[in-house]
Amino acid sequence: MWEGKMVDENGNVQHVHPERSLDKNNLQKPMTVLDVKKLENGVKLNLGEMEAYIRLLSSDISKVSILKKGEKEYTSVGIAKTNWDSPKKFKVKEDNKKIIITTDSLTVEIKKNPFGIKYMDEDGNVINEDAEQGVGYENGKPYVFKKTNKDEDFYGFGQKTTGLNHRGKEIGVWNRENLGQPISKYTFSSVPFFIGLKGTKSYGILFDNTYRSYYNMAAESDDYYYFHADGGKLTYYFINGPQIEDVVDRYTDLTGKMQMPPKWAMGFHQAAWGYHQKDLEEVSKIYREKKIPADGMWYDIEWMDDYKTFFFGDKFPDPDGLNKMLEGQNYHTVAIVDPAMRVPDPGQSEYLPYTEGTEKDLWAKNPDGTPYLGKVWPWGVPSKSVFPNFLKQETRDWWASWHKTMFDKGIDGIWNDMNEPANFSTKDYWSLPLDTVFETDDGGKMTHEEAHNIYAHLENQSTDQAFKTLKPNERPFVLTRASFTGTQRYATATWTGDNWSQWEMLRISIFQNANVGLTGFAMVGNDIGGFAKKPHEGVVATPELFARWIEVGAFYPFSRDHYNNDGKSPMETDANGSLKWGRQEPWQFGKEVEDISRKYISLRYELMPYLYNAFKDAHKEGRLIQQPLVYQFQEDEKTHNIQDQFMFGDSLMMAPVVHEGATSRDVYLPAGANWVDYWTGEELEGGQTIHKEADLATLPIYVKQDSIIPRREVQQYTGEKELKNLTLDTYLNDEASYSFYEDDAKTEDYTKGEYNITKFDVERKSNKITFKQKQEVTNYEESKLEQYTLKLNNAEKPSRIRAGKNKYKEVGSVKETEGKTNTFFYDSKEKVLYVSIPADEKKEVQIRYNKGLGIKLEANVKVNN
């Protein structure tokens, strides 16, 4: 199965069920507005047999619904917020040709004949408008055509493998296993949301439809793009920018912000399909011995009792002992959960969850009302599986309650896998038949055709509920394979599924994660080194591939080394010489790769304060952690198609080497900022391409000038040491600011306001540099912070430093500043100044220079032509 043959047990290759293309010769006739009724937040339009609702949820978000007369407006489960206040400056005007709705930042112009919608900004510039083909239904399929031009680019849709910019592409939204190759039209996440970037201004469109949907993003013509679905109602949301970050913020206002993960989940993780208890005991011990930081040890499907969800089996003979051992080494554990419930084979003992679910009538059903029987694990035997009907609250409650068996054994996080939902049946297109029935809470019925894309979403809602009820006040950690719009509010993290140990998959991971982030899922990652193998074709993780991948993967928002040993114990296959897949822990590739792994994973832990604050921004503002360059620099058109570089948070740019044998690469430095080479300190002007040498141990990293990057000493796991000294790694040209957030990193108390926010400002003024801090929120009383180490890069030696009348003392090493506030050290070789400041310093710290030494550093910025 895992050698590129996505087939059933009879060797039949899997396919997607036939696509339903849009018949452009059968589009609905153009509609005319016959009557207008003003609503509290928009208008209702009489279109003859149809009617339209155009509502302004806010001054920048519009909802469009086009329905048969008398139908109710539709809102999918992906929408989190429905109780919007009407825009304050909302007006409606009408004349013979059009209806105009205005807010303080958006104008919606509705053409009466033929009916069409145009969106304009406050200056009258057209942001987006319907094309002449219009909107409507074609044989029950809702569709929308939009105008475009050659300057417009498109991003989003989740984890697509076809590139960062989707212009000229055909996209499909339907959760499914990838085919046995890197590039696939369909992937595990199905998010019908995209961002249009027209020139330097952006907008977003969410097609709120759970059926399989299709997007022709100017692949057919440079003049228009269009989208349609197999069924359902025509409902979409238009979100105004003009910045991409504004669009994502408003999109996550609509569909939900992610929850703050526990800090341990932000650490490094190790997993393999094949780990048995003895493997985890060995691997966890070696990580600590080799001082490679790690926080998570993961249990793949071999942990289960004959693949029966919620129960440990004989490959984990002493789960209590294992948990005690891992807790003693300060690891957290995450266990896989598959939604398909195995039906006990004849002669097997009772499987209580199956018995209960059957008695409670909680399964998805055939059209005749009998439970649908599919096939998941185990592979190669004729066992059957049933599928919980997560559309019912009763099922979600029941499913959540069964997590107690896992939590009682010490499991800290849940890994929801196979939840597209997967079903090893080619006749059913590797999922459930489209006519499978899901009963709903109101007594209605929904077919799998409509429910497929939201199945994982509702399972994740139930898992989140398990934490809320069984582990109250403990932050959930839930990783999901499949997702829909809004799943980010239930599942903490996602990953891109079973990738391959190929250079192409390493390259793909960068833009996959960027597009996942743009659809609201900030905590995203990929299996570092690649999961699946084809040894007979040379598709395995080589030392070079793993080294380059760990350099990138150390800066994935979700960072995990996960590989496939075909379900077998790596220790056993090592011992008997039958290991053909290749082990993938960092030390398996030799000392050089082990050292590289330690270097970059340690750097992740050193940057944990910076990363934690990036997660806070994702939670509060929907910000991305792994950002495509266009996210921050959309005014620089050269960034619009760069997909092999990314920002890690707001200040660090990664330019990884992602081609076999390469030891250098070109790096584009976006305009609008100046940059510093992290390794050499070289200062460079933005808006240029440079060439960077990068041996196997070097990931090119660049820091955006006028940045403060909070960091700390390296830990072997999060929480190993109290944060007493926060280093403020500062790259100063003119002025830099940073708001530092701190809470307990594990409970839900932050939702009750129990956190601190401290604002830092560093500014260059004539012949001095000033440092100020302001405690803006002080509700977290457990902070252990005692000092800040202000680290000024590319600095001159000061003549004196003081805060008020308190003069700082010069010492002879960085070590001497630790725990000794009101001191400083100047490293003349590296040209770095370290200033140790008390955490409760109320006065401005002034770093003074002799006349002429406090000049701006712009003159030192190097331009490479």
Short mmCIF file of N, CA and C in Angstrom, two decimals, residues 254-399:
data_model
loop_
_atom_site.label_atom_id
_atom_site.label_comp_id
_atom_site.label_asym_id
_atom_site.label_seq_id
_atom_site.Cartn_x
_atom_site.Cartn_y
_atom_site.Cartn_z
N LEU A 254 -15.03 35.35 11.28
CA LEU A 254 -16.23 34.70 10.76
C LEU A 254 -16.26 33.21 11.09
N THR A 255 -15.12 32.53 10.93
CA THR A 255 -15.08 31.07 11.05
C THR A 255 -14.44 30.58 12.35
N GLY A 256 -13.87 31.49 13.13
CA GLY A 256 -13.32 31.12 14.42
C GLY A 256 -11.81 31.23 14.49
N LYS A 257 -11.30 31.77 15.59
CA LYS A 257 -9.87 31.82 15.84
C LYS A 257 -9.41 30.50 16.47
N MET A 258 -8.14 30.18 16.25
CA MET A 258 -7.59 28.99 16.90
C MET A 258 -7.46 29.23 18.40
N GLN A 259 -7.53 28.17 19.17
CA GLN A 259 -7.28 28.23 20.60
C GLN A 259 -5.76 28.27 20.83
N MET A 260 -5.35 28.82 21.96
CA MET A 260 -3.93 28.77 22.31
C MET A 260 -3.55 27.32 22.66
N PRO A 261 -2.57 26.76 21.97
CA PRO A 261 -2.12 25.42 22.34
C PRO A 261 -1.31 25.46 23.64
N PRO A 262 -1.18 24.33 24.30
CA PRO A 262 -0.21 24.28 25.41
C PRO A 262 1.19 24.44 24.84
N LYS A 263 2.10 25.01 25.63
CA LYS A 263 3.44 25.29 25.10
C LYS A 263 4.16 24.01 24.69
N TRP A 264 3.92 22.90 25.39
CA TRP A 264 4.61 21.67 25.02
C TRP A 264 4.32 21.26 23.58
N ALA A 265 3.11 21.59 23.11
CA ALA A 265 2.75 21.22 21.74
C ALA A 265 3.55 22.01 20.71
N MET A 266 4.12 23.15 21.14
CA MET A 266 4.94 23.96 20.24
C MET A 266 6.37 23.45 20.14
N GLY A 267 6.70 22.43 20.93
CA GLY A 267 8.03 21.85 20.89
C GLY A 267 8.19 20.89 19.74
N PHE A 268 9.20 20.04 19.81
CA PHE A 268 9.50 19.07 18.76
C PHE A 268 8.90 17.72 19.15
N HIS A 269 8.49 16.95 18.13
CA HIS A 269 7.78 15.69 18.37
C HIS A 269 8.38 14.56 17.53
N GLN A 270 8.22 13.34 18.04
CA GLN A 270 8.73 12.16 17.34
C GLN A 270 7.63 11.11 17.24
N ALA A 271 7.47 10.55 16.04
CA ALA A 271 6.45 9.52 15.81
C ALA A 271 6.92 8.59 14.71
N ALA A 272 6.33 7.41 14.67
CA ALA A 272 6.54 6.48 13.55
C ALA A 272 5.38 5.51 13.51
N TRP A 273 4.96 5.16 12.29
CA TRP A 273 3.99 4.08 12.15
C TRP A 273 4.78 2.78 12.27
N GLY A 274 4.71 2.21 13.44
CA GLY A 274 5.46 1.01 13.74
C GLY A 274 6.00 1.01 15.15
N TYR A 275 6.03 2.18 15.80
CA TYR A 275 6.49 2.19 17.18
C TYR A 275 5.61 1.28 18.04
N HIS A 276 6.28 0.36 18.73
CA HIS A 276 5.66 -0.38 19.81
C HIS A 276 6.15 0.24 21.11
N GLN A 277 5.69 -0.28 22.23
CA GLN A 277 6.10 0.31 23.52
C GLN A 277 7.61 0.32 23.67
N LYS A 278 8.26 -0.79 23.30
CA LYS A 278 9.71 -0.86 23.49
C LYS A 278 10.45 0.16 22.63
N ASP A 279 9.89 0.50 21.45
CA ASP A 279 10.52 1.51 20.60
C ASP A 279 10.45 2.88 21.24
N LEU A 280 9.31 3.21 21.81
CA LEU A 280 9.15 4.51 22.46
C LEU A 280 10.05 4.62 23.68
N GLU A 281 10.20 3.51 24.39
CA GLU A 281 11.11 3.53 25.54
C GLU A 281 12.54 3.82 25.09
N GLU A 282 12.95 3.20 23.99
CA GLU A 282 14.31 3.39 23.48
C GLU A 282 14.49 4.80 22.93
N VAL A 283 13.58 5.23 22.07
CA VAL A 283 13.73 6.51 21.37
C VAL A 283 13.68 7.67 22.36
N SER A 284 12.76 7.63 23.30
CA SER A 284 12.65 8.72 24.27
C SER A 284 13.92 8.87 25.09
N LYS A 285 14.53 7.75 25.45
CA LYS A 285 15.77 7.77 26.24
C LYS A 285 16.91 8.37 25.43
N ILE A 286 17.00 8.02 24.14
CA ILE A 286 18.11 8.49 23.32
C ILE A 286 18.02 10.00 23.09
N TYR A 287 16.82 10.52 22.90
CA TYR A 287 16.68 11.97 22.75
C TYR A 287 17.31 12.70 23.94
N ARG A 288 17.01 12.22 25.13
CA ARG A 288 17.56 12.88 26.33
C ARG A 288 19.08 12.68 26.43
N GLU A 289 19.56 11.49 26.10
CA GLU A 289 20.99 11.23 26.18
C GLU A 289 21.77 12.09 25.20
N LYS A 290 21.22 12.28 24.03
CA LYS A 290 21.92 13.04 22.99
C LYS A 290 21.63 14.54 23.07
N LYS A 291 20.82 14.93 24.03
CA LYS A 291 20.49 16.34 24.24
C LYS A 291 19.94 17.01 22.98
N ILE A 292 19.01 16.27 22.34
CA ILE A 292 18.22 16.83 21.25
C ILE A 292 16.86 17.16 21.85
N PRO A 293 16.49 18.43 21.92
CA PRO A 293 15.23 18.78 22.60
C PRO A 293 14.01 18.12 21.95
N ALA A 294 13.08 17.70 22.78
CA ALA A 294 11.82 17.11 22.30
C ALA A 294 10.79 17.17 23.41
N ASP A 295 9.54 17.32 23.03
CA ASP A 295 8.44 17.38 24.00
C ASP A 295 7.42 16.27 23.83
N GLY A 296 7.29 15.72 22.60
CA GLY A 296 6.20 14.79 22.36
C GLY A 296 6.65 13.44 21.85
N MET A 297 6.11 12.37 22.43
CA MET A 297 6.25 11.02 21.92
C MET A 297 4.86 10.54 21.51
N TRP A 298 4.76 9.99 20.30
CA TRP A 298 3.46 9.74 19.68
C TRP A 298 3.19 8.25 19.50
N TYR A 299 1.91 7.88 19.67
CA TYR A 299 1.47 6.50 19.51
C TYR A 299 0.65 6.41 18.21
N ASP A 300 1.19 5.69 17.22
CA ASP A 300 0.44 5.45 15.99
C ASP A 300 -0.49 4.24 16.20
N ILE A 301 -1.10 3.74 15.14
CA ILE A 301 -2.20 2.78 15.29
C ILE A 301 -1.82 1.48 15.99
N GLU A 302 -0.50 1.21 16.11
CA GLU A 302 -0.11 -0.04 16.77
C GLU A 302 -0.42 -0.03 18.26
N TRP A 303 -0.76 1.14 18.82
CA TRP A 303 -1.06 1.17 20.25
C TRP A 303 -2.40 0.50 20.57
N MET A 304 -3.27 0.41 19.56
CA MET A 304 -4.64 -0.03 19.83
C MET A 304 -4.75 -1.55 19.97
N ASP A 305 -5.76 -1.97 20.67
CA ASP A 305 -6.06 -3.38 20.86
C ASP A 305 -6.72 -3.91 19.59
N ASP A 306 -5.90 -4.54 18.74
CA ASP A 306 -6.41 -5.08 17.48
C ASP A 306 -7.15 -4.01 16.68
N TYR A 307 -6.58 -2.79 16.70
CA TYR A 307 -7.11 -1.63 15.96
C TYR A 307 -8.49 -1.19 16.43
N LYS A 308 -8.78 -1.47 17.67
CA LYS A 308 -10.04 -1.01 18.26
C LYS A 308 -9.77 0.27 19.04
N THR A 309 -10.41 1.34 18.59
CA THR A 309 -10.19 2.67 19.15
C THR A 309 -10.47 2.70 20.65
N PHE A 310 -9.64 3.45 21.37
CA PHE A 310 -9.75 3.77 22.80
C PHE A 310 -9.06 2.77 23.73
N PHE A 311 -8.58 1.62 23.23
CA PHE A 311 -8.02 0.61 24.12
C PHE A 311 -6.60 0.21 23.70
N PHE A 312 -5.69 0.07 24.70
CA PHE A 312 -4.34 -0.38 24.44
C PHE A 312 -4.33 -1.88 24.15
N GLY A 313 -3.40 -2.29 23.25
CA GLY A 313 -3.27 -3.69 22.89
C GLY A 313 -1.95 -4.28 23.31
N ASP A 314 -1.64 -5.50 22.79
CA ASP A 314 -0.49 -6.25 23.29
C ASP A 314 0.85 -5.69 22.83
N LYS A 315 0.86 -4.77 21.86
CA LYS A 315 2.12 -4.15 21.47
C LYS A 315 2.52 -3.03 22.44
N PHE A 316 1.60 -2.71 23.32
CA PHE A 316 1.87 -1.78 24.43
C PHE A 316 1.44 -2.50 25.72
N PRO A 317 2.25 -3.47 26.15
CA PRO A 317 1.82 -4.36 27.24
C PRO A 317 1.69 -3.69 28.60
N ASP A 318 2.37 -2.57 28.80
CA ASP A 318 2.34 -1.90 30.11
C ASP A 318 2.17 -0.40 29.91
N PRO A 319 0.98 0.03 29.47
CA PRO A 319 0.79 1.47 29.19
C PRO A 319 0.99 2.34 30.42
N ASP A 320 0.63 1.84 31.60
CA ASP A 320 0.84 2.63 32.81
C ASP A 320 2.33 2.82 33.08
N GLY A 321 3.10 1.75 32.90
CA GLY A 321 4.55 1.85 33.09
C GLY A 321 5.19 2.76 32.06
N LEU A 322 4.72 2.66 30.81
CA LEU A 322 5.25 3.53 29.76
C LEU A 322 4.95 4.99 30.07
N ASN A 323 3.73 5.25 30.49
CA ASN A 323 3.36 6.63 30.80
C ASN A 323 4.19 7.17 31.96
N LYS A 324 4.41 6.34 32.96
CA LYS A 324 5.23 6.77 34.10
C LYS A 324 6.65 7.08 33.65
N MET A 325 7.18 6.24 32.77
CA MET A 325 8.54 6.45 32.28
C MET A 325 8.63 7.75 31.48
N LEU A 326 7.69 7.96 30.56
CA LEU A 326 7.73 9.15 29.71
C LEU A 326 7.47 10.42 30.52
N GLU A 327 6.56 10.35 31.46
CA GLU A 327 6.34 11.51 32.34
C GLU A 327 7.60 11.81 33.14
N GLY A 328 8.29 10.77 33.56
CA GLY A 328 9.53 10.96 34.32
C GLY A 328 10.62 11.64 33.51
N GLN A 329 10.54 11.48 32.19
CA GLN A 329 11.49 12.16 31.30
C GLN A 329 10.92 13.47 30.75
N ASN A 330 9.76 13.83 31.28
CA ASN A 330 9.10 15.09 30.92
C ASN A 330 8.67 15.15 29.45
N TYR A 331 8.15 14.04 28.96
CA TYR A 331 7.51 14.00 27.65
C TYR A 331 6.00 14.09 27.82
N HIS A 332 5.35 14.59 26.79
CA HIS A 332 3.91 14.49 26.67
C HIS A 332 3.60 13.47 25.58
N THR A 333 2.46 12.81 25.70
CA THR A 333 2.11 11.75 24.76
C THR A 333 0.86 12.12 23.98
N VAL A 334 0.86 11.70 22.71
CA VAL A 334 -0.28 11.93 21.82
C VAL A 334 -0.61 10.60 21.16
N ALA A 335 -1.87 10.23 21.17
CA ALA A 335 -2.28 8.94 20.61
C ALA A 335 -3.24 9.15 19.44
N ILE A 336 -3.08 8.29 18.45
CA ILE A 336 -3.92 8.37 17.25
C ILE A 336 -5.31 7.82 17.54
N VAL A 337 -6.30 8.43 16.89
CA VAL A 337 -7.69 7.97 16.96
C VAL A 337 -8.24 7.94 15.54
N ASP A 338 -8.80 6.81 15.15
CA ASP A 338 -9.47 6.71 13.86
C ASP A 338 -10.98 6.65 14.10
N PRO A 339 -11.76 7.36 13.28
CA PRO A 339 -13.19 7.39 13.56
C PRO A 339 -13.90 6.08 13.25
N ALA A 340 -13.41 5.32 12.27
CA ALA A 340 -14.08 4.06 11.93
C ALA A 340 -13.96 3.08 13.10
N MET A 341 -15.06 2.52 13.52
CA MET A 341 -15.10 1.59 14.64
C MET A 341 -15.12 0.16 14.11
N ARG A 342 -14.16 -0.64 14.54
CA ARG A 342 -14.07 -2.01 14.03
C ARG A 342 -15.21 -2.87 14.58
N VAL A 343 -15.87 -3.56 13.69
CA VAL A 343 -16.88 -4.53 14.10
C VAL A 343 -16.15 -5.80 14.53
N PRO A 344 -16.39 -6.31 15.74
CA PRO A 344 -15.67 -7.51 16.17
C PRO A 344 -15.86 -8.66 15.19
N ASP A 345 -14.75 -9.33 14.90
CA ASP A 345 -14.82 -10.51 14.04
C ASP A 345 -15.52 -11.65 14.78
N PRO A 346 -16.06 -12.61 14.06
CA PRO A 346 -16.69 -13.76 14.72
C PRO A 346 -15.74 -14.42 15.71
N GLY A 347 -16.24 -14.66 16.91
CA GLY A 347 -15.43 -15.31 17.93
C GLY A 347 -14.65 -14.35 18.81
N GLN A 348 -14.56 -13.06 18.41
CA GLN A 348 -13.85 -12.09 19.24
C GLN A 348 -14.73 -11.65 20.40
N SER A 349 -14.08 -11.17 21.44
CA SER A 349 -14.82 -10.69 22.61
C SER A 349 -15.54 -9.39 22.29
N GLU A 350 -16.44 -9.01 23.16
CA GLU A 350 -17.25 -7.82 22.95
C GLU A 350 -16.37 -6.57 22.90
N TYR A 351 -16.70 -5.67 21.99
CA TYR A 351 -16.05 -4.36 21.88
C TYR A 351 -17.11 -3.35 22.30
N LEU A 352 -17.01 -2.89 23.55
CA LEU A 352 -18.10 -2.14 24.17
C LEU A 352 -18.50 -0.88 23.39
N PRO A 353 -17.56 -0.07 22.86
CA PRO A 353 -18.01 1.09 22.08
C PRO A 353 -18.87 0.69 20.89
N TYR A 354 -18.54 -0.42 20.23
CA TYR A 354 -19.37 -0.87 19.12
C TYR A 354 -20.75 -1.28 19.61
N THR A 355 -20.78 -2.02 20.72
CA THR A 355 -22.07 -2.45 21.27
C THR A 355 -22.93 -1.24 21.63
N GLU A 356 -22.33 -0.29 22.33
CA GLU A 356 -23.08 0.92 22.74
C GLU A 356 -23.57 1.71 21.54
N GLY A 357 -22.67 1.92 20.57
CA GLY A 357 -23.05 2.72 19.41
C GLY A 357 -24.17 2.08 18.63
N THR A 358 -24.16 0.76 18.58
CA THR A 358 -25.23 0.05 17.89
C THR A 358 -26.55 0.18 18.65
N GLU A 359 -26.48 0.03 19.97
CA GLU A 359 -27.70 0.16 20.78
C GLU A 359 -28.28 1.58 20.71
N LYS A 360 -27.40 2.57 20.64
CA LYS A 360 -27.85 3.96 20.61
C LYS A 360 -28.17 4.44 19.19
N ASP A 361 -27.92 3.59 18.19
CA ASP A 361 -28.21 3.93 16.80
C ASP A 361 -27.40 5.15 16.36
N LEU A 362 -26.06 5.05 16.48
CA LEU A 362 -25.19 6.20 16.24
C LEU A 362 -24.37 6.10 14.96
N TRP A 363 -24.65 5.12 14.11
CA TRP A 363 -23.80 4.92 12.94
C TRP A 363 -24.38 5.58 11.68
N ALA A 364 -23.50 5.89 10.73
CA ALA A 364 -23.94 6.27 9.39
C ALA A 364 -24.63 5.07 8.75
N LYS A 365 -25.61 5.34 7.89
CA LYS A 365 -26.47 4.25 7.42
C LYS A 365 -26.55 4.16 5.90
N ASN A 366 -26.89 2.97 5.44
CA ASN A 366 -27.26 2.78 4.06
C ASN A 366 -28.62 3.41 3.81
N PRO A 367 -28.98 3.62 2.55
CA PRO A 367 -30.31 4.20 2.29
C PRO A 367 -31.47 3.38 2.86
N ASP A 368 -31.26 2.06 3.06
CA ASP A 368 -32.35 1.23 3.60
C ASP A 368 -32.41 1.28 5.13
N GLY A 369 -31.54 2.09 5.77
CA GLY A 369 -31.59 2.25 7.22
C GLY A 369 -30.67 1.34 8.00
N THR A 370 -30.00 0.41 7.35
CA THR A 370 -29.04 -0.45 8.05
C THR A 370 -27.70 0.26 8.15
N PRO A 371 -26.89 -0.06 9.18
CA PRO A 371 -25.58 0.58 9.31
C PRO A 371 -24.71 0.29 8.09
N TYR A 372 -24.04 1.33 7.61
CA TYR A 372 -23.10 1.12 6.50
C TYR A 372 -21.86 0.42 7.05
N LEU A 373 -21.44 -0.64 6.39
CA LEU A 373 -20.24 -1.39 6.78
C LEU A 373 -19.14 -1.13 5.76
N GLY A 374 -18.07 -0.51 6.23
CA GLY A 374 -16.93 -0.25 5.37
C GLY A 374 -15.74 -1.05 5.80
N LYS A 375 -14.55 -0.60 5.40
CA LYS A 375 -13.33 -1.35 5.69
C LYS A 375 -12.20 -0.37 5.95
N VAL A 376 -11.66 -0.42 7.18
CA VAL A 376 -10.46 0.35 7.46
C VAL A 376 -9.43 -0.65 8.00
N TRP A 377 -8.96 -0.47 9.25
CA TRP A 377 -7.95 -1.40 9.75
C TRP A 377 -8.62 -2.64 10.31
N PRO A 378 -7.91 -3.78 10.36
CA PRO A 378 -6.54 -3.97 9.89
C PRO A 378 -6.49 -4.24 8.38
N TRP A 379 -5.36 -3.91 7.80
CA TRP A 379 -5.16 -4.14 6.38
C TRP A 379 -4.99 -5.63 6.12
N GLY A 380 -5.59 -6.10 5.04
CA GLY A 380 -5.33 -7.47 4.60
C GLY A 380 -6.23 -8.54 5.19
N VAL A 381 -7.21 -8.15 6.00
CA VAL A 381 -8.18 -9.13 6.52
C VAL A 381 -9.57 -8.58 6.26
N PRO A 382 -10.56 -9.45 6.20
CA PRO A 382 -11.90 -9.02 5.77
C PRO A 382 -12.75 -8.40 6.87
N SER A 383 -12.15 -7.74 7.85
CA SER A 383 -12.95 -7.13 8.91
C SER A 383 -13.76 -5.97 8.38
N LYS A 384 -14.81 -5.63 9.11
CA LYS A 384 -15.70 -4.53 8.72
C LYS A 384 -15.64 -3.43 9.77
N SER A 385 -16.03 -2.23 9.35
CA SER A 385 -16.05 -1.07 10.23
C SER A 385 -17.35 -0.31 10.06
N VAL A 386 -17.79 0.32 11.15
CA VAL A 386 -18.92 1.25 11.10
C VAL A 386 -18.37 2.65 11.34
N PHE A 387 -19.16 3.66 10.97
CA PHE A 387 -18.70 5.04 11.03
C PHE A 387 -19.65 5.87 11.89
N PRO A 388 -19.15 6.46 12.97
CA PRO A 388 -20.03 7.28 13.82
C PRO A 388 -20.66 8.43 13.03
N ASN A 389 -21.90 8.70 13.36
CA ASN A 389 -22.63 9.80 12.73
C ASN A 389 -22.42 11.06 13.57
N PHE A 390 -21.37 11.80 13.25
CA PHE A 390 -21.03 12.98 14.04
C PHE A 390 -21.97 14.15 13.81
N LEU A 391 -22.92 14.02 12.90
CA LEU A 391 -23.87 15.11 12.70
C LEU A 391 -24.84 15.22 13.87
N LYS A 392 -24.94 14.17 14.68
CA LYS A 392 -25.84 14.18 15.85
C LYS A 392 -25.05 14.57 17.10
N GLN A 393 -25.62 15.46 17.89
CA GLN A 393 -24.98 15.85 19.15
C GLN A 393 -24.86 14.66 20.08
N GLU A 394 -25.83 13.76 20.05
CA GLU A 394 -25.76 12.57 20.90
C GLU A 394 -24.50 11.76 20.58
N THR A 395 -24.17 11.65 19.30
CA THR A 395 -22.97 10.91 18.91
C THR A 395 -21.72 11.65 19.39
N ARG A 396 -21.71 12.95 19.22
CA ARG A 396 -20.53 13.72 19.64
C ARG A 396 -20.34 13.63 21.16
N ASP A 397 -21.43 13.68 21.90
CA ASP A 397 -21.33 13.53 23.36
C ASP A 397 -20.76 12.17 23.73
N TRP A 398 -21.30 11.15 23.08
CA TRP A 398 -20.87 9.77 23.35
C TRP A 398 -19.40 9.57 22.99
N TRP A 399 -19.02 10.06 21.83
CA TRP A 399 -17.62 9.93 21.38
C TRP A 399 -16.68 10.65 22.34
#
